[in-house]
XYZ file of C-alpha atoms in Angstrom:
297
model
C 6.199 -8.177 7.804
C 2.921 -6.257 7.588
C 3.261 -6.135 3.793
C 3.324 -9.926 3.507
C 0.427 -10.226 5.940
C -1.528 -7.824 3.752
C -0.725 -9.843 0.626
C -1.691 -13.070 2.378
C -5.013 -11.549 3.406
C -5.618 -10.263 -0.141
C -5.001 -13.739 -1.567
C -7.661 -15.171 0.753
C -10.184 -12.627 -0.541
C -9.553 -13.297 -4.251
C -11.952 -16.319 -4.483
C -14.794 -14.098 -3.268
C -14.134 -11.648 -6.113
C -14.149 -14.203 -8.965
C -17.703 -13.476 -10.111
C -17.132 -9.733 -9.876
C -13.921 -9.952 -11.900
C -15.670 -12.020 -14.584
C -18.455 -9.430 -14.788
C -15.852 -6.694 -15.168
C -13.950 -8.716 -17.783
C -17.031 -9.289 -19.944
C -17.995 -5.624 -19.604
C -14.627 -4.529 -21.004
C -14.875 -7.223 -23.681
C -18.341 -6.030 -24.692
C -17.093 -2.457 -25.159
C -14.118 -3.708 -27.186
C -16.360 -5.755 -29.478
C -18.669 -2.765 -30.032
C -15.647 -0.766 -31.224
C -13.853 -3.520 -33.135
C -16.812 -4.847 -35.148
C -17.494 -1.646 -37.169
C -13.736 -1.276 -37.669
C -13.535 -4.792 -39.079
C -16.421 -4.115 -41.466
C -14.680 -0.967 -42.728
C -11.436 -2.870 -43.397
C -13.314 -5.651 -45.223
C -15.230 -3.102 -47.291
C -11.961 -1.401 -48.234
C -10.037 -4.508 -49.286
C -12.987 -6.478 -50.615
C -12.148 -10.015 -51.676
C -8.639 -9.198 -52.935
C -5.667 -11.438 -52.223
C -4.132 -8.724 -50.068
C -6.073 -10.051 -47.077
C -4.111 -13.314 -47.296
C -0.858 -11.393 -47.352
C -1.914 -9.235 -44.398
C -2.001 -12.364 -42.244
C 1.744 -12.730 -42.692
C 2.897 -9.110 -42.640
C 1.314 -5.681 -42.219
C 1.464 -3.984 -45.633
C 1.423 -0.208 -45.098
C 1.161 0.524 -48.826
C -2.049 -1.494 -48.999
C -3.626 0.758 -46.392
C -2.400 3.883 -48.175
C -4.108 2.702 -51.375
C -7.512 2.580 -49.686
C -8.197 6.217 -50.617
C -11.349 7.666 -49.009
C -11.817 4.493 -46.973
C -8.523 5.245 -45.202
C -9.894 8.523 -43.799
C -12.948 6.714 -42.502
C -10.730 3.998 -41.022
C -8.468 6.511 -39.236
C -11.448 8.392 -37.810
C -12.956 5.132 -36.571
C -9.659 4.099 -34.963
C -9.282 7.377 -33.070
C -12.956 7.452 -32.165
C -12.800 3.828 -31.025
C -9.752 4.498 -28.842
C -11.519 7.457 -27.256
C -14.622 5.355 -26.571
C -12.531 2.543 -25.050
C -10.599 4.964 -22.816
C -13.732 6.756 -21.612
C -15.730 3.551 -21.146
C -12.806 1.917 -19.353
C -12.550 4.860 -16.981
C -16.284 4.806 -16.205
C -16.317 1.023 -15.737
C -13.281 1.216 -13.452
C -15.021 3.836 -11.314
C -18.197 1.759 -11.254
C -16.664 -1.602 -10.335
C -14.082 -0.318 -7.842
C -16.766 0.466 -5.264
C -18.058 -3.104 -5.312
C -14.580 -4.636 -5.332
C -13.416 -2.618 -2.333
C -16.588 -3.687 -0.514
C -15.948 -7.365 -1.323
C -12.343 -7.432 -0.092
C -13.263 -6.089 3.337
C -13.045 -8.577 6.213
C -16.845 -8.610 6.444
C -17.004 -8.666 2.668
C -20.047 -9.245 0.507
C -21.126 -12.654 -0.640
C -23.822 -11.934 -3.236
C -23.670 -10.358 -6.672
C -26.690 -8.245 -5.718
C -24.778 -6.540 -2.899
C -21.766 -6.133 -5.173
C -23.817 -4.169 -7.706
C -25.398 -2.194 -4.871
C -22.024 -0.862 -3.752
C -20.960 -0.329 -7.365
C -23.967 1.928 -7.914
C -24.062 3.538 -4.465
C -20.406 4.644 -4.556
C -20.115 5.296 -8.283
C -20.056 9.091 -8.311
C -17.690 9.322 -5.349
C -15.302 6.829 -6.933
C -15.641 8.659 -10.257
C -14.598 11.960 -8.656
C -11.706 10.332 -6.801
C -10.443 8.557 -9.921
C -10.863 11.648 -12.106
C -8.912 13.919 -9.752
C -6.180 11.345 -9.089
C -5.865 10.462 -12.788
C -5.490 14.147 -13.617
C -2.804 14.526 -10.948
C -0.995 11.408 -12.213
C -1.131 12.671 -15.794
C 0.222 16.119 -14.914
C 2.896 14.596 -12.673
C 3.940 12.281 -15.504
C 4.228 15.189 -17.947
C 6.285 17.228 -15.468
C 8.561 14.276 -14.675
C 9.434 14.046 -18.381
C 9.654 17.772 -19.201
C 11.883 18.742 -16.259
C 14.699 16.236 -17.053
C 14.475 17.231 -20.727
C 14.859 20.892 -19.772
C 17.857 20.130 -17.582
C 19.451 17.962 -20.248
C 18.819 20.593 -22.925
C 21.445 22.930 -21.461
C 24.306 21.267 -23.312
C 23.620 18.530 -25.824
C 26.799 17.202 -27.331
C 24.980 14.014 -28.350
C 21.309 15.026 -28.528
C 19.794 11.575 -29.137
C 21.582 9.930 -26.210
C 20.946 12.886 -23.886
C 17.229 12.991 -24.658
C 16.922 9.228 -24.204
C 18.675 9.360 -20.837
C 16.497 12.265 -19.716
C 13.294 10.461 -20.695
C 14.416 7.241 -18.965
C 15.429 9.152 -15.825
C 12.102 10.998 -15.721
C 10.081 7.836 -16.321
C 12.008 5.929 -13.637
C 11.525 8.732 -11.126
C 7.821 8.828 -11.936
C 7.414 5.064 -11.626
C 9.341 4.688 -8.353
C 8.861 7.998 -6.544
C 5.748 9.791 -7.788
C 3.281 7.105 -8.879
C 3.253 4.839 -5.762
C 2.203 7.576 -3.284
C -0.536 8.734 -5.645
C -1.849 5.184 -6.004
C -1.726 4.819 -2.224
C -3.824 7.977 -1.775
C -6.378 6.835 -4.379
C -6.700 3.335 -2.895
C -7.032 4.540 0.713
C -9.659 7.053 -0.395
C -11.743 4.328 -2.047
C -11.211 2.002 0.926
C -12.595 4.777 3.129
C -15.625 5.150 0.866
C -16.338 1.408 0.986
C -15.923 1.292 4.775
C -18.129 4.292 5.545
C -20.551 3.942 2.594
C -20.639 7.740 2.441
C -20.616 9.732 -0.788
C -18.037 12.312 0.245
C -15.223 12.059 -2.287
C -13.279 15.122 -1.138
C -13.287 13.931 2.466
C -12.112 10.553 1.160
C -9.312 12.197 -0.842
C -8.219 14.138 2.229
C -8.030 10.903 4.183
C -6.184 9.165 1.343
C -3.485 11.825 1.150
C -3.085 11.753 4.927
C -2.309 8.030 4.751
C 0.624 8.619 2.374
C 2.826 9.817 5.224
C 1.255 8.169 8.280
C 1.732 4.626 6.913
C 4.245 5.331 4.174
C 6.710 2.474 4.655
C 4.317 -0.476 4.495
C 2.070 1.087 1.857
C 4.988 2.155 -0.355
C 6.732 -1.218 -0.387
C 3.410 -2.938 -0.978
C 2.704 -0.716 -3.984
C 6.229 -1.148 -5.376
C 5.940 -4.936 -5.073
C 2.618 -4.995 -6.929
C 3.948 -2.638 -9.624
C 6.934 -4.955 -10.127
C 4.578 -7.927 -10.532
C 2.543 -5.982 -13.095
C 5.685 -5.060 -15.041
C 6.718 -8.723 -15.082
C 3.312 -9.691 -16.491
C 3.603 -6.963 -19.122
C 7.073 -8.162 -20.166
C 5.830 -11.749 -20.272
C 2.903 -10.709 -22.437
C 5.143 -8.757 -24.832
C 7.443 -11.803 -25.054
C 4.669 -14.311 -25.816
C 2.571 -12.311 -28.296
C 5.192 -12.090 -31.116
C 5.298 -15.899 -31.294
C 1.534 -16.088 -31.843
C 1.180 -14.974 -35.472
C -2.500 -14.915 -36.504
C -1.840 -16.759 -39.781
C -5.153 -18.629 -39.645
C -8.354 -18.763 -37.628
C -6.789 -20.942 -34.935
C -3.909 -18.482 -34.546
C -6.368 -15.616 -34.097
C -8.294 -17.664 -31.550
C -5.153 -18.467 -29.523
C -4.071 -14.829 -29.678
C -7.474 -13.773 -28.374
C -7.378 -16.326 -25.542
C -3.848 -15.291 -24.549
C -4.780 -11.601 -24.465
C -7.892 -12.286 -22.361
C -5.965 -14.451 -19.907
C -3.364 -11.722 -19.447
C -6.057 -9.098 -19.003
C -7.839 -11.297 -16.450
C -4.545 -11.698 -14.580
C -4.221 -7.905 -14.480
C -7.726 -7.619 -13.034
C -6.875 -10.100 -10.282
C -3.656 -8.191 -9.580
C -5.800 -5.092 -9.132
C -7.981 -7.012 -6.688
C -4.815 -8.124 -4.879
C -3.826 -4.466 -4.490
C -7.280 -3.497 -3.267
C -7.309 -6.329 -0.734
C -3.843 -5.524 0.590
C -4.633 -1.821 1.010
C -7.928 -2.746 2.700
C -6.025 -4.957 5.151
C -3.714 -2.066 6.049
C -6.742 0.208 6.358
C -8.581 -2.158 8.695
C -5.528 -2.664 10.910
C -4.942 0.987 11.720
C -4.591 1.808 15.443
C -7.903 3.701 15.247
C -10.480 3.013 12.587
C -11.217 6.361 10.907
C -14.731 5.305 9.928
C -15.523 4.783 13.616
C -14.338 8.196 14.736
C -16.889 10.861 15.529
C -16.215 13.997 13.549
C -18.298 16.554 11.722
C -18.037 16.151 7.969
C -20.316 19.067 7.149
């Protein structure tokens, strides 16, 4: 029951986050354009005005890329460099905006963009530390959840391909259902604590976040599982729609761009839904931790 109350509360806070989500969306879009534009110029310089560009609209010709010669090396380096820039910029932007978003979804949430950016800046480094540590833990946990089943399955492989596939699927399922939700719960409660106290103490926030994994496990876990299921449904829907949108002309490229941005915007609002629901559970604890008197030194 508390899970649905939390989701209902989060839905009521979504309208207040619209401007913030749009700012975040255009920030990610700006970074993507900065990476994609030089890449596009390199591809155009490599192919020139040849007819291969018309064919590439219908099917990806690998041999055409292999014939680029020295341009191919430059293209590969730009692709890897661009991916690294997008990942790093996305991480920094996520840390920056999460402070403002958690402040907005509180019951006494913000109403102005000015206050939103204030909390984004004021809590940036604390949120950065929390996200960095939790992302590292999630990454290592994901690696372990794949390696361990592979090691167990490697004892006797009568059909190696099938055994490896089953081991990977079992490890990924265990990670998605057992390991990832508690880690997300700890990260979200830590950032909710930071927004509530407005204190730059990331390690104290992490300690509080991990303590909430077990003290409110049932409601938080089912809430996280429900939101993860919704995100998976959106991802499957996106992967189903995109193949039907072949960029054969300028209008096709435009529709593909619009579809991708709409799906990305939906993911941002789902993130806000998660933040709002966790904030509701945080604010309805028997004793508000930010109102306790304890020595944090």
